[in-house]
Amino acid sequence: MMTFLPKTPCARYGVAVLVLNLTVGASVSAGAQSQATAIKADQNGVVQFTTPSNNIECIYVPAGGSPVYKPPGNMAELSCDRATPNYVRVQMSARGAVQQIPNPGDQPCCSVGPVLNYGETWRVAPFSCTSEKTGLTCRRDDGHGFSVSRAGIKRY
């Protein structure tokens, strides 16, 4: 069963997202230098961020969900929207296949939320996302994930 979420975090989860973008350390990813970044969750554990191009926006929902949204199986879920060249959503749970949802039926992204700057990596187990000028790559601890860019979407 696919879950279609409204676009804005307030509409999706019924909460305002308060965030702080803070560099907390460095890590090495695929031979490239990246900064580990902490983006503060709201009171329900929901995290939202966007890329510097404002073309990709992601929302993380923790296991158990929020008061207004429960992910399938109550597992943690990461959902990323790309606005152009065509609106598409890619989402994955803590387990299972990565789903691509063309034209999700709500307003295209992106918010003015915290920015995951190029070279930075956001991480909340089991997910991590790295922002690069070429796009955003998100993975689960088991190696499954996706890459999103203007050029296309890859799921693995």
mmCIF file of C-alpha atoms in Angstrom:
data_model
loop_
_atom_site.group_PDB
_atom_site.id
_atom_site.type_symbol
_atom_site.label_atom_id
_atom_site.label_comp_id
_atom_site.label_asym_id
_atom_site.label_seq_id
_atom_site.Cartn_x
_atom_site.Cartn_y
_atom_site.Cartn_z
ATOM 1 C CA MET A 1 0.000 0.000 0.000
ATOM 2 C CA MET A 2 1.378 3.411 -0.973
ATOM 3 C CA THR A 3 0.941 6.323 1.367
ATOM 4 C CA PHE A 4 0.428 9.720 -0.185
ATOM 5 C CA LEU A 5 1.338 12.582 2.109
ATOM 6 C CA PRO A 6 0.302 16.215 1.910
ATOM 7 C CA LYS A 7 3.230 18.466 0.975
ATOM 8 C CA THR A 8 3.860 20.865 3.800
ATOM 9 C CA PRO A 9 5.047 19.548 7.155
ATOM 10 C CA CYS A 10 2.195 21.318 8.919
ATOM 11 C CA ALA A 11 -0.322 19.710 6.561
ATOM 12 C CA ARG A 12 1.474 16.351 6.621
ATOM 13 C CA TYR A 13 1.965 16.129 10.353
ATOM 14 C CA GLY A 14 -0.070 18.901 11.938
ATOM 15 C CA VAL A 15 2.921 20.425 13.678
ATOM 16 C CA ALA A 16 5.188 23.386 13.186
ATOM 17 C CA VAL A 17 8.765 22.392 12.485
ATOM 18 C CA LEU A 18 11.367 24.210 14.556
ATOM 19 C CA VAL A 19 14.897 23.521 13.422
ATOM 20 C CA LEU A 20 18.504 24.386 14.032
ATOM 21 C CA ASN A 21 21.195 23.766 11.428
ATOM 22 C CA LEU A 22 24.424 23.006 13.306
ATOM 23 C CA THR A 23 27.655 21.471 12.065
ATOM 24 C CA VAL A 24 28.786 18.913 14.623
ATOM 25 C CA GLY A 25 31.660 17.025 13.024
ATOM 26 C CA ALA A 26 33.258 15.643 9.904
ATOM 27 C CA SER A 27 33.044 12.279 8.186
ATOM 28 C CA VAL A 28 34.349 10.783 4.998
ATOM 29 C CA SER A 29 31.857 9.442 2.463
ATOM 30 C CA ALA A 30 32.840 7.724 -0.789
ATOM 31 C CA GLY A 31 36.221 9.416 -0.702
ATOM 32 C CA ALA A 32 34.703 12.907 -0.514
ATOM 33 C CA GLN A 33 34.843 15.135 2.533
ATOM 34 C CA SER A 34 31.426 15.830 4.047
ATOM 35 C CA GLN A 35 30.229 17.517 7.222
ATOM 36 C CA ALA A 36 27.901 15.676 9.584
ATOM 37 C CA THR A 37 24.966 17.977 10.265
ATOM 38 C CA ALA A 38 22.408 17.940 13.049
ATOM 39 C CA ILE A 39 19.032 19.308 12.089
ATOM 40 C CA LYS A 40 16.846 19.429 15.149
ATOM 41 C CA ALA A 41 13.626 17.429 15.198
ATOM 42 C CA ASP A 42 10.328 18.940 16.273
ATOM 43 C CA GLN A 43 8.573 17.836 19.472
ATOM 44 C CA ASN A 44 7.297 14.691 17.693
ATOM 45 C CA GLY A 45 10.675 13.679 16.273
ATOM 46 C CA VAL A 46 9.814 14.834 12.730
ATOM 47 C CA VAL A 47 12.735 16.349 10.779
ATOM 48 C CA GLN A 48 12.489 18.427 7.597
ATOM 49 C CA PHE A 49 15.252 19.787 5.369
ATOM 50 C CA THR A 50 15.757 21.078 1.842
ATOM 51 C CA THR A 51 18.727 21.254 -0.519
ATOM 52 C CA PRO A 52 20.444 24.568 -1.385
ATOM 53 C CA SER A 53 18.831 24.545 -4.854
ATOM 54 C CA ASN A 54 15.421 24.399 -3.125
ATOM 55 C CA ASN A 55 14.509 21.643 -5.602
ATOM 56 C CA ILE A 56 14.534 18.722 -3.149
ATOM 57 C CA GLU A 57 12.889 18.543 0.258
ATOM 58 C CA CYS A 58 12.913 15.636 2.703
ATOM 59 C CA ILE A 59 10.826 14.768 5.731
ATOM 60 C CA TYR A 60 11.776 12.102 8.266
ATOM 61 C CA VAL A 61 9.105 10.593 10.518
ATOM 62 C CA PRO A 62 10.317 8.459 13.448
ATOM 63 C CA ALA A 63 9.078 4.968 14.286
ATOM 64 C CA GLY A 64 5.573 5.260 15.705
ATOM 65 C CA GLY A 65 4.879 8.393 13.666
ATOM 66 C CA SER A 66 3.423 11.667 14.839
ATOM 67 C CA PRO A 67 0.019 12.481 16.337
ATOM 68 C CA VAL A 68 -1.447 12.966 12.835
ATOM 69 C CA TYR A 69 0.592 10.564 10.644
ATOM 70 C CA LYS A 70 1.541 6.958 11.281
ATOM 71 C CA PRO A 71 3.903 5.427 8.686
ATOM 72 C CA PRO A 72 2.978 1.960 7.432
ATOM 73 C CA GLY A 73 3.977 -0.632 10.005
ATOM 74 C CA ASN A 74 4.801 2.238 12.394
ATOM 75 C CA MET A 75 8.376 2.087 11.044
ATOM 76 C CA ALA A 76 10.557 5.169 10.617
ATOM 77 C CA GLU A 77 10.093 6.720 7.153
ATOM 78 C CA LEU A 78 12.062 9.108 4.947
ATOM 79 C CA SER A 79 10.253 10.882 2.117
ATOM 80 C CA CYS A 80 11.946 13.227 -0.383
ATOM 81 C CA ASP A 81 10.212 15.346 -3.025
ATOM 82 C CA ARG A 82 11.807 16.763 -6.169
ATOM 83 C CA ALA A 83 10.064 19.772 -7.739
ATOM 84 C CA THR A 84 11.654 19.957 -11.211
ATOM 85 C CA PRO A 85 11.886 18.941 -13.991
ATOM 86 C CA ASN A 86 8.782 17.005 -12.869
ATOM 87 C CA TYR A 87 7.314 16.582 -9.413
ATOM 88 C CA VAL A 88 8.066 13.192 -7.880
ATOM 89 C CA ARG A 89 8.336 11.699 -4.385
ATOM 90 C CA VAL A 90 10.706 8.953 -3.297
ATOM 91 C CA GLN A 91 10.188 7.298 0.053
ATOM 92 C CA MET A 92 11.537 4.452 2.087
ATOM 93 C CA SER A 93 10.770 2.868 5.410
ATOM 94 C CA ALA A 94 13.237 1.342 7.821
ATOM 95 C CA ARG A 95 12.769 -1.919 5.873
ATOM 96 C CA GLY A 96 11.431 -2.849 2.454
ATOM 97 C CA ALA A 97 11.591 -1.488 -1.059
ATOM 98 C CA VAL A 98 12.214 2.137 -1.969
ATOM 99 C CA GLN A 99 9.095 3.581 -3.613
ATOM 100 C CA GLN A 100 8.926 6.212 -6.345
ATOM 101 C CA ILE A 101 5.642 8.107 -6.553
ATOM 102 C CA PRO A 102 5.198 10.209 -9.701
ATOM 103 C CA ASN A 103 2.870 13.207 -9.342
ATOM 104 C CA PRO A 104 2.017 12.613 -5.673
ATOM 105 C CA GLY A 105 -1.074 14.794 -5.966
ATOM 106 C CA ASP A 106 -0.182 17.582 -3.571
ATOM 107 C CA GLN A 107 1.629 20.873 -4.016
ATOM 108 C CA PRO A 108 5.231 20.595 -5.259
ATOM 109 C CA CYS A 109 7.992 21.180 -2.773
ATOM 110 C CA CYS A 110 10.031 22.999 -1.447
ATOM 111 C CA SER A 111 9.891 24.793 1.843
ATOM 112 C CA VAL A 112 12.089 27.389 3.391
ATOM 113 C CA GLY A 113 13.086 24.866 6.057
ATOM 114 C CA PRO A 114 16.644 24.222 7.168
ATOM 115 C CA VAL A 115 19.122 23.661 4.365
ATOM 116 C CA LEU A 116 21.340 20.593 4.093
ATOM 117 C CA ASN A 117 24.242 22.387 2.442
ATOM 118 C CA TYR A 118 26.389 20.817 -0.251
ATOM 119 C CA GLY A 119 28.921 18.489 1.328
ATOM 120 C CA GLU A 120 26.818 17.967 4.457
ATOM 121 C CA THR A 121 25.307 14.688 5.654
ATOM 122 C CA TRP A 122 22.188 14.376 7.816
ATOM 123 C CA ARG A 123 21.811 11.145 9.774
ATOM 124 C CA VAL A 124 19.167 9.577 12.002
ATOM 125 C CA ALA A 125 19.396 5.784 12.127
ATOM 126 C CA PRO A 126 18.669 3.934 9.978
ATOM 127 C CA PHE A 127 18.835 6.759 7.388
ATOM 128 C CA SER A 128 21.479 9.158 6.103
ATOM 129 C CA CYS A 129 21.343 11.743 3.316
ATOM 130 C CA THR A 130 24.258 13.574 1.677
ATOM 131 C CA SER A 131 23.738 16.778 -0.281
ATOM 132 C CA GLU A 132 25.997 17.423 -3.275
ATOM 133 C CA LYS A 133 25.803 19.903 -6.149
ATOM 134 C CA THR A 134 24.792 16.949 -8.343
ATOM 135 C CA GLY A 135 21.839 15.995 -6.115
ATOM 136 C CA LEU A 136 20.866 14.236 -2.896
ATOM 137 C CA THR A 137 21.727 10.645 -1.997
ATOM 138 C CA CYS A 138 19.898 8.912 0.869
ATOM 139 C CA ARG A 139 20.632 5.427 2.224
ATOM 140 C CA ARG A 140 19.508 3.070 4.905
ATOM 141 C CA ASP A 141 22.013 1.244 7.081
ATOM 142 C CA ASP A 142 21.393 -1.909 4.985
ATOM 143 C CA GLY A 143 22.664 -0.124 1.829
ATOM 144 C CA HIS A 144 19.291 0.405 0.122
ATOM 145 C CA GLY A 145 18.375 3.941 -0.843
ATOM 146 C CA PHE A 146 18.002 6.453 -3.640
ATOM 147 C CA SER A 147 19.605 9.384 -5.425
ATOM 148 C CA VAL A 148 17.516 12.379 -6.505
ATOM 149 C CA SER A 149 18.602 15.128 -8.897
ATOM 150 C CA ARG A 150 17.276 17.178 -11.795
ATOM 151 C CA ALA A 151 18.890 14.561 -14.063
ATOM 152 C CA GLY A 152 16.869 11.689 -12.614
ATOM 153 C CA ILE A 153 16.039 9.326 -9.779
ATOM 154 C CA LYS A 154 17.877 6.102 -8.978
ATOM 155 C CA ARG A 155 16.653 3.521 -6.475
ATOM 156 C CA TYR A 156 18.834 0.736 -5.138
#
